[in-house]
Each structure stands twice: as C-alpha cells, then as structure tokens.
C-alpha cells in the first residue's frame, strides 16, 4: 500500500457511482435483448450488446481493479493475455464460420 | 485488545514507515511492482485463454441443431440470470469497498465488506445451483443431452468453481481479520490479490452474460 496509490484511488462515493453506472449498463443490455425480440435489430443488437459489455469490462478493470493507477508493466501483462486470447479465438470462430452464419 | 490487534493498530499508526519500507521493497523488484502482485496479474491474464477456450467451445456448438433434447439457448431464463449478474456486479462494489476500508485502516468496515462480498458470491452460486436444477429436472437438459448442453455446463460450472474458490478466500480473510483483530499492512496485499481475483471473476461473467446468454438466447428462451 503506497500513499501515491491511495491519493489517486476513487473514494467510496465514487465507487458507488461507478456501480450505479454498471447497473444501468446491465439494465440497458437486458432491455436491448427484449427490444430485439420484438423488432429484430439484427447486427445492431449484436454490436450494441458487445459495446456495452466491453464498457463494463473496461470500467471494472480500470477502476475496481485499479489498472489505470498501476504501472505500465502490469497493463502490458494483462493486455497481452487478453489480446492473445481474443485474437486466437476470433480466428477459430471465423474459421468455423459461426460469425458469418449468425450475421 | 489482543496482542495481534495492537500489532495491527500500531502497524497502521506507523503507516508512513511501512509505506517507505514497501516502496523501498518495490524498488528492489526489477519491475517496480511486487512480484506476488505481478504474478497474480499474469495468472489472471492466462485465465483469459482458459475461459476463452470454453466460451468459444460453447459458441461453436450453440449455433448447431441437435436431434436430442433442448439446447441451453432455448431454455435460458434471462430475467433470473439478469438478477444473478446484478448480484455479482454488486459484489465487485463491496469488494472494492473492503479494499478501500483496509487502506484507511478501518478494520470493522473491512470485515463487513468482506463478509458482504462473500454473501453476494454465495447468492450468485445459489442462483447457479437453482438454474442447473431447473434445467436438469424441468427441462431435461443434462450434461449428456447434447454437445451444446455439455459446453454450457462446463463453462458456467468452471466459472462457478472460480466464484466458490473466491468465496472461500474471502471467508478466510474475514476469519483471519477476526482472529487477529485486524489485517496488518503485510496482509493488505493478500486482500488486494483476492480482490483482483474477485473482480476478474466478475469481468468474465460480464462476457459470459452478454455473449453466452443474451446473444445466443432464442426469443422462446427469453
């Protein structure tokens, strides 16, 4: 625990505000699911849900896991695994034509 | 006050000394980051490959038709899973509040938030057990019904196992804090590592909820 970290970390109120934001994003996701049921938004629904999930993902990593306050080497470690996994499995999925079939 | 509690209290009173000591120690790490913390980040990074494989496996099978039994996408209970997701998301809030409390030296609040996180994790696990029970007994979808069902149970089961391990670690920290009268600066890193693990479990569920549930569920299932 360093004082430098404590100075930059959000306060409990800020953490609660972030949680409210995450809850709102989740509510929008669920609402989109039901809207898509009625209107069949197609790729717009897929893109919107993925963007919302990515936003939640980044918020939790950045603020709750404090990655944005960590040294660059930590971010690189974490990003390496994520990018490697994402690229590898995206290639696998595209290879099997799943994405094309869903579109 | 027990001797351990006095040690914990004096540890926080002499925070500046420990801060300097910790900073000095970190300077000796070639990366400037505590090795245990870096190891945890590396472990979590490797977990992306593990969960990525299971999610990809599910996606490959979810788009296929099978002669036998329902597929998970046909029987999802989206409202129920949405509530479970919300519970896990809020457990990340209580976890970060525990982290904040221990950094302020507020041992009582630390224990409260640790216990709250463990409770929310347990509620999530109970929800998963309920979901599996419903799928097996009411819908007749077992591990062997079809490959999509197998992929679903393996993926969500492994995630649930991670949550269960997290709950055990949280309760261990809670017990340690209760027994010693508080977490010392040296044990602060343990809480930080458990926190990283817990938030990681949460972000994996964020992906699973969107990609596995919302994007593959059929209208009938929703």
Tab-separated table of C-alpha atoms in Angstrom:
chain	number	residue	atom	x	y	z
A	1	UNK	CA	0.000	0.000	0.000
A	2	UNK	CA	1.570	3.220	-1.062
A	3	UNK	CA	0.336	6.705	-0.337
A	4	UNK	CA	0.601	7.517	-4.011
A	5	UNK	CA	-1.977	4.849	-4.771
A	6	UNK	CA	-4.324	5.997	-2.047
A	7	UNK	CA	-4.281	9.562	-3.302
A	8	UNK	CA	-5.358	8.542	-6.798
A	9	UNK	CA	-7.851	5.793	-5.935
A	10	UNK	CA	-11.506	6.787	-6.098
A	11	UNK	CA	-13.453	7.485	-2.902
A	12	UNK	CA	-16.245	5.162	-1.654
A	13	UNK	CA	-18.852	7.554	-3.103
A	14	UNK	CA	-17.127	7.395	-6.479
A	15	UNK	CA	-17.088	3.593	-6.285
A	16	UNK	CA	-20.832	3.618	-5.634
A	17	UNK	CA	-21.404	5.941	-8.589
A	18	UNK	CA	-19.393	3.556	-10.780
A	19	UNK	CA	-21.537	0.642	-9.528
A	20	UNK	CA	-24.709	2.564	-10.412
A	21	UNK	CA	-23.269	3.134	-13.887
A	22	UNK	CA	-22.520	-0.582	-14.240
A	23	UNK	CA	-26.060	-1.461	-13.120
A	24	UNK	CA	-27.526	0.977	-15.666
A	25	UNK	CA	-25.419	-0.537	-18.452
A	26	UNK	CA	-26.647	-4.011	-17.447
A	27	UNK	CA	-30.255	-2.783	-17.475
A	28	UNK	CA	-29.751	-1.360	-20.982
A	29	UNK	CA	-28.335	-4.719	-22.098
A	30	UNK	CA	-31.368	-6.604	-20.817
A	31	UNK	CA	-33.733	-4.009	-22.323
A	32	UNK	CA	-31.958	-4.376	-25.683
A	33	UNK	CA	-32.456	-8.141	-25.507
A	34	UNK	CA	-36.235	-7.699	-25.217
A	35	UNK	CA	-36.352	-4.901	-27.794
A	36	UNK	CA	-34.529	-7.197	-30.191
A	37	UNK	CA	-37.153	-9.862	-29.538
A	38	UNK	CA	-39.841	-7.542	-30.843
A	39	UNK	CA	-38.029	-5.546	-33.513
A	40	UNK	CA	-35.275	-7.950	-34.633
A	41	UNK	CA	-32.465	-5.394	-34.728
A	42	UNK	CA	-30.003	-7.896	-36.224
A	43	UNK	CA	-26.357	-6.846	-36.236
A	44	UNK	CA	-27.187	-3.581	-34.431
A	45	UNK	CA	-28.279	-5.589	-31.382
A	46	UNK	CA	-25.111	-7.702	-31.514
A	47	UNK	CA	-22.860	-4.655	-31.860
A	48	UNK	CA	-24.664	-2.700	-29.127
A	49	UNK	CA	-24.515	-5.606	-26.649
A	50	UNK	CA	-20.814	-6.189	-27.328
A	51	UNK	CA	-20.025	-2.485	-26.905
A	52	UNK	CA	-21.967	-2.337	-23.615
A	53	UNK	CA	-20.204	-5.468	-22.311
A	54	UNK	CA	-16.835	-4.032	-23.329
A	55	UNK	CA	-17.628	-0.789	-21.495
A	56	UNK	CA	-18.490	-2.703	-18.305
A	57	UNK	CA	-15.354	-4.818	-18.750
A	58	UNK	CA	-13.119	-1.744	-19.077
A	59	UNK	CA	-14.768	0.084	-16.157
A	60	UNK	CA	-14.287	-2.857	-13.770
A	61	UNK	CA	-10.665	-3.411	-14.846
A	62	UNK	CA	-9.770	0.270	-14.837
A	63	UNK	CA	-11.465	1.469	-11.666
A	64	UNK	CA	-12.238	-1.568	-9.492
A	65	UNK	CA	-9.038	-3.476	-10.327
A	66	UNK	CA	-7.172	-0.141	-10.343
A	67	UNK	CA	-5.347	-1.000	-13.555
A	68	UNK	CA	-5.389	2.646	-14.657
A	69	UNK	CA	-3.434	3.503	-11.493
A	70	UNK	CA	-0.886	0.688	-11.914
A	71	UNK	CA	2.497	0.737	-13.606
A	72	UNK	CA	2.578	0.187	-17.359
A	73	UNK	CA	4.178	-3.247	-16.996
A	74	UNK	CA	1.047	-4.542	-15.242
A	75	UNK	CA	-1.220	-3.259	-18.020
A	76	UNK	CA	1.031	-4.881	-20.596
A	77	UNK	CA	0.924	-8.229	-18.778
A	78	UNK	CA	-2.840	-8.144	-18.643
A	79	UNK	CA	-3.394	-6.798	-22.146
A	80	UNK	CA	-1.084	-9.433	-23.613
A	81	UNK	CA	-3.217	-12.298	-22.314
A	82	UNK	CA	-6.465	-10.640	-23.340
A	83	UNK	CA	-5.334	-9.731	-26.860
A	84	UNK	CA	-3.758	-13.153	-27.372
A	85	UNK	CA	-6.942	-14.956	-26.260
A	86	UNK	CA	-9.243	-12.632	-28.211
A	87	UNK	CA	-7.231	-12.958	-31.427
A	88	UNK	CA	-6.800	-16.708	-31.135
A	89	UNK	CA	-10.474	-17.456	-30.521
A	90	UNK	CA	-11.703	-14.868	-33.018
A	91	UNK	CA	-9.675	-16.686	-35.659
A	92	UNK	CA	-11.143	-20.009	-34.532
A	93	UNK	CA	-14.711	-18.672	-34.645
A	94	UNK	CA	-14.254	-17.019	-38.017
A	95	UNK	CA	-12.626	-20.196	-39.264
A	96	UNK	CA	-15.664	-22.225	-38.342
A	97	UNK	CA	-17.953	-19.684	-39.953
A	98	UNK	CA	-20.008	-19.109	-36.840
A	99	UNK	CA	-19.897	-15.344	-37.098
A	100	UNK	CA	-20.883	-15.427	-40.766
A	101	UNK	CA	-23.791	-17.755	-40.010
A	102	UNK	CA	-25.071	-15.531	-37.222
A	103	UNK	CA	-24.864	-12.285	-39.234
B	1	UNK	CA	-7.232	-5.548	22.717
B	2	UNK	CA	-5.211	-8.636	21.822
B	3	UNK	CA	-1.522	-8.515	21.085
B	4	UNK	CA	-2.276	-9.136	17.427
B	5	UNK	CA	-4.821	-6.320	17.399
B	6	UNK	CA	-2.291	-3.976	18.973
B	7	UNK	CA	0.151	-5.049	16.318
B	8	UNK	CA	-2.438	-4.288	13.636
B	9	UNK	CA	-3.244	-0.907	15.161
B	10	UNK	CA	0.388	0.067	15.612
B	11	UNK	CA	1.002	-1.115	12.082
B	12	UNK	CA	-1.489	1.449	10.801
B	13	UNK	CA	-0.252	4.145	13.146
B	14	UNK	CA	3.228	3.644	11.724
B	15	UNK	CA	1.833	3.676	8.215
B	16	UNK	CA	4.401	6.089	6.856
B	17	UNK	CA	7.245	3.836	7.939
B	18	UNK	CA	5.612	0.861	6.246
B	19	UNK	CA	4.876	2.911	3.162
B	20	UNK	CA	8.521	3.808	2.873
B	21	UNK	CA	9.501	0.227	3.596
B	22	UNK	CA	7.077	-1.110	0.982
B	23	UNK	CA	8.157	1.447	-1.581
B	24	UNK	CA	11.786	0.626	-0.845
B	25	UNK	CA	10.998	-3.063	-1.223
B	26	UNK	CA	9.152	-2.480	-4.505
B	27	UNK	CA	12.130	-0.537	-5.819
B	28	UNK	CA	14.174	-3.695	-5.483
B	29	UNK	CA	11.765	-5.578	-7.750
B	30	UNK	CA	13.082	-5.183	-11.279
B	31	UNK	CA	9.601	-4.180	-12.461
B	32	UNK	CA	8.836	-1.794	-9.591
B	33	UNK	CA	5.764	-3.913	-8.790
B	34	UNK	CA	5.559	-6.515	-6.027
B	35	UNK	CA	6.315	-9.911	-7.548
B	36	UNK	CA	3.253	-11.540	-5.991
B	37	UNK	CA	1.009	-8.881	-7.447
B	38	UNK	CA	2.607	-9.209	-10.858
B	39	UNK	CA	2.232	-12.995	-10.613
B	40	UNK	CA	-1.483	-12.565	-9.901
B	41	UNK	CA	-1.904	-10.305	-12.938
B	42	UNK	CA	-0.013	-12.849	-15.066
B	43	UNK	CA	-2.224	-15.646	-13.723
B	44	UNK	CA	-5.390	-13.676	-14.466
B	45	UNK	CA	-4.067	-12.868	-17.921
B	46	UNK	CA	-3.570	-16.587	-18.574
B	47	UNK	CA	-7.130	-17.235	-17.411
B	48	UNK	CA	-8.371	-15.336	-20.475
B	49	UNK	CA	-7.091	-18.228	-22.583
B	50	UNK	CA	-8.814	-20.753	-20.330
B	51	UNK	CA	-12.215	-19.071	-20.344
B	52	UNK	CA	-11.807	-18.006	-23.972
B	53	UNK	CA	-11.483	-21.658	-24.966
B	54	UNK	CA	-14.630	-22.613	-23.059
B	55	UNK	CA	-16.665	-19.683	-24.445
B	56	UNK	CA	-15.503	-20.441	-27.992
B	57	UNK	CA	-16.380	-24.102	-27.491
B	58	UNK	CA	-19.890	-23.102	-26.438
B	59	UNK	CA	-20.340	-20.668	-29.344
B	60	UNK	CA	-19.280	-23.316	-31.842
B	61	UNK	CA	-21.924	-25.735	-30.586
B	62	UNK	CA	-24.686	-23.241	-29.791
B	63	UNK	CA	-25.211	-22.443	-33.469
B	64	UNK	CA	-25.859	-26.078	-34.387
B	65	UNK	CA	-29.036	-28.132	-34.322
B	66	UNK	CA	-29.166	-31.355	-32.349
B	67	UNK	CA	-31.647	-34.191	-32.558
B	68	UNK	CA	-31.725	-34.779	-28.851
B	69	UNK	CA	-33.055	-32.507	-26.109
B	70	UNK	CA	-33.223	-28.751	-25.727
B	71	UNK	CA	-30.162	-26.570	-26.195
B	72	UNK	CA	-29.302	-24.054	-23.454
B	73	UNK	CA	-30.262	-21.140	-25.724
B	74	UNK	CA	-33.834	-22.462	-25.920
B	75	UNK	CA	-34.382	-22.598	-22.179
B	76	UNK	CA	-32.471	-19.644	-20.715
B	77	UNK	CA	-34.314	-17.694	-18.035
B	78	UNK	CA	-32.988	-14.228	-18.902
B	79	UNK	CA	-34.764	-12.312	-16.082
B	80	UNK	CA	-33.332	-14.702	-13.498
B	81	UNK	CA	-29.818	-14.586	-14.948
B	82	UNK	CA	-30.023	-10.789	-15.141
B	83	UNK	CA	-30.635	-10.641	-11.392
B	84	UNK	CA	-27.720	-13.048	-10.790
B	85	UNK	CA	-25.494	-10.849	-12.942
B	86	UNK	CA	-26.546	-7.791	-10.974
B	87	UNK	CA	-25.719	-9.571	-7.694
B	88	UNK	CA	-22.211	-10.485	-8.908
B	89	UNK	CA	-21.675	-6.961	-10.227
B	90	UNK	CA	-22.591	-5.508	-6.837
B	91	UNK	CA	-20.192	-7.929	-5.141
B	92	UNK	CA	-17.412	-6.139	-7.021
B	93	UNK	CA	-18.557	-2.915	-5.356
B	94	UNK	CA	-18.457	-4.444	-1.870
B	95	UNK	CA	-15.023	-5.940	-2.653
B	96	UNK	CA	-13.565	-2.597	-3.665
B	97	UNK	CA	-15.135	-1.006	-0.572
B	98	UNK	CA	-13.342	-3.634	1.556
B	99	UNK	CA	-10.107	-2.701	-0.207
B	100	UNK	CA	-10.791	0.974	0.454
B	101	UNK	CA	-11.632	0.309	4.113
B	102	UNK	CA	-8.434	-1.636	4.817
B	103	UNK	CA	-6.331	1.047	3.141
B	104	UNK	CA	-7.914	3.548	5.575
B	105	UNK	CA	-7.188	1.185	8.483
B	106	UNK	CA	-10.901	0.726	9.215
B	107	UNK	CA	-10.833	-2.926	10.280
B	108	UNK	CA	-14.516	-3.171	11.205
B	109	UNK	CA	-15.667	-1.890	7.826
B	110	UNK	CA	-13.162	-4.186	6.096
B	111	UNK	CA	-14.699	-7.232	7.765
B	112	UNK	CA	-18.228	-6.044	6.977
B	113	UNK	CA	-17.486	-5.558	3.267
B	114	UNK	CA	-15.545	-8.824	3.041
B	115	UNK	CA	-18.495	-10.684	4.519
B	116	UNK	CA	-20.931	-8.826	2.258
B	117	UNK	CA	-18.859	-9.833	-0.794
B	118	UNK	CA	-18.787	-13.476	0.326
B	119	UNK	CA	-22.555	-13.376	0.893
B	120	UNK	CA	-23.250	-11.904	-2.545
B	121	UNK	CA	-20.949	-14.511	-4.100
B	122	UNK	CA	-22.862	-17.224	-2.257
B	123	UNK	CA	-26.171	-15.838	-3.522
B	124	UNK	CA	-24.799	-15.966	-7.071
B	125	UNK	CA	-23.705	-19.582	-6.531
B	126	UNK	CA	-27.106	-20.491	-5.093
B	127	UNK	CA	-28.687	-18.983	-8.197
B	128	UNK	CA	-26.464	-21.093	-10.400
B	129	UNK	CA	-27.371	-24.255	-8.494
B	130	UNK	CA	-31.064	-23.325	-8.880
B	131	UNK	CA	-30.600	-22.703	-12.621
B	132	UNK	CA	-28.830	-26.034	-13.144
B	133	UNK	CA	-31.511	-27.848	-11.120
B	134	UNK	CA	-34.282	-26.270	-13.208
B	135	UNK	CA	-32.540	-27.157	-16.457
B	136	UNK	CA	-31.985	-30.766	-15.408
B	137	UNK	CA	-35.236	-31.593	-13.642
B	138	UNK	CA	-37.783	-29.455	-15.512
B	139	UNK	CA	-36.229	-29.088	-18.945
B	140	UNK	CA	-34.429	-32.439	-19.075
B	141	UNK	CA	-31.150	-30.902	-20.233
B	142	UNK	CA	-28.294	-32.830	-18.659
B	143	UNK	CA	-24.551	-32.806	-19.278
B	144	UNK	CA	-25.021	-35.600	-21.833
B	145	UNK	CA	-28.086	-34.303	-23.657
B	146	UNK	CA	-26.121	-32.689	-26.493
B	147	UNK	CA	-22.714	-31.028	-27.062
B	148	UNK	CA	-24.176	-27.523	-26.573
B	149	UNK	CA	-25.512	-28.527	-23.153
B	150	UNK	CA	-22.138	-30.050	-22.224
B	151	UNK	CA	-20.305	-26.895	-23.322
B	152	UNK	CA	-22.730	-24.738	-21.326
B	153	UNK	CA	-22.413	-26.747	-18.110
B	154	UNK	CA	-18.623	-26.949	-18.357
B	155	UNK	CA	-18.261	-23.205	-18.987
B	156	UNK	CA	-20.660	-21.964	-16.325
B	157	UNK	CA	-19.607	-24.741	-13.940
B	158	UNK	CA	-15.953	-23.711	-14.169
B	159	UNK	CA	-16.918	-20.085	-13.642
B	160	UNK	CA	-18.981	-21.130	-10.625
B	161	UNK	CA	-15.974	-23.058	-9.303
B	162	UNK	CA	-13.911	-19.882	-9.553
B	163	UNK	CA	-16.606	-17.989	-7.633
B	164	UNK	CA	-16.658	-20.712	-4.962
B	165	UNK	CA	-12.869	-20.507	-4.571
B	166	UNK	CA	-13.209	-16.731	-4.281
B	167	UNK	CA	-15.842	-17.072	-1.548
B	168	UNK	CA	-13.548	-19.420	0.389
B	169	UNK	CA	-10.652	-16.942	0.119
B	170	UNK	CA	-12.903	-14.069	1.239
B	171	UNK	CA	-14.128	-16.033	4.250
B	172	UNK	CA	-10.519	-16.985	5.080
B	173	UNK	CA	-9.538	-13.298	5.045
B	174	UNK	CA	-12.574	-12.465	7.163
B	175	UNK	CA	-11.649	-15.187	9.675
B	176	UNK	CA	-8.032	-14.036	9.736
B	177	UNK	CA	-9.056	-10.457	10.378
B	178	UNK	CA	-11.476	-11.550	13.108
B	179	UNK	CA	-8.872	-13.770	14.791
B	180	UNK	CA	-6.040	-11.234	14.658
B	181	UNK	CA	-8.246	-8.246	15.403
B	182	UNK	CA	-7.449	-6.712	12.022
B	183	UNK	CA	-5.422	-7.069	8.854
B	184	UNK	CA	-1.903	-5.681	9.041
B	185	UNK	CA	-0.160	-3.808	6.266
B	186	UNK	CA	1.623	-7.013	5.322
B	187	UNK	CA	-1.738	-8.754	4.920
B	188	UNK	CA	-3.083	-5.845	2.889
B	189	UNK	CA	-1.503	-7.357	-0.211
B	190	UNK	CA	-3.401	-10.612	0.408
B	191	UNK	CA	-6.672	-8.701	0.348
B	192	UNK	CA	-5.576	-6.861	-2.766
B	193	UNK	CA	-4.766	-10.152	-4.528
B	194	UNK	CA	-8.092	-11.710	-3.518
B	195	UNK	CA	-9.774	-8.514	-4.750
B	196	UNK	CA	-8.072	-8.778	-8.145
B	197	UNK	CA	-9.183	-12.397	-8.427
B	198	UNK	CA	-12.742	-11.497	-7.455
B	199	UNK	CA	-13.033	-8.644	-9.953
B	200	UNK	CA	-11.626	-10.914	-12.642
B	201	UNK	CA	-14.348	-13.473	-11.945
B	202	UNK	CA	-16.821	-10.609	-12.343
B	203	UNK	CA	-15.469	-9.432	-15.699
B	204	UNK	CA	-15.546	-12.994	-17.018
B	205	UNK	CA	-19.227	-13.149	-16.066
B	206	UNK	CA	-19.819	-9.824	-17.844
B	207	UNK	CA	-18.581	-11.529	-21.018
B	208	UNK	CA	-20.488	-14.776	-20.376
B	209	UNK	CA	-23.747	-12.959	-19.634
B	210	UNK	CA	-23.582	-10.998	-22.886
B	211	UNK	CA	-22.011	-13.484	-25.284
B	212	UNK	CA	-23.375	-16.781	-23.959
B	213	UNK	CA	-26.776	-15.701	-22.645
B	214	UNK	CA	-28.031	-12.508	-24.327
B	215	UNK	CA	-26.545	-13.058	-27.790
B	216	UNK	CA	-27.430	-16.737	-28.174
B	217	UNK	CA	-30.790	-16.955	-26.357
B	218	UNK	CA	-33.733	-17.580	-28.660
B	219	UNK	CA	-36.905	-15.483	-28.203
B	220	UNK	CA	-38.708	-18.525	-26.775
B	221	UNK	CA	-35.954	-18.943	-24.218
B	222	UNK	CA	-36.161	-15.318	-23.156
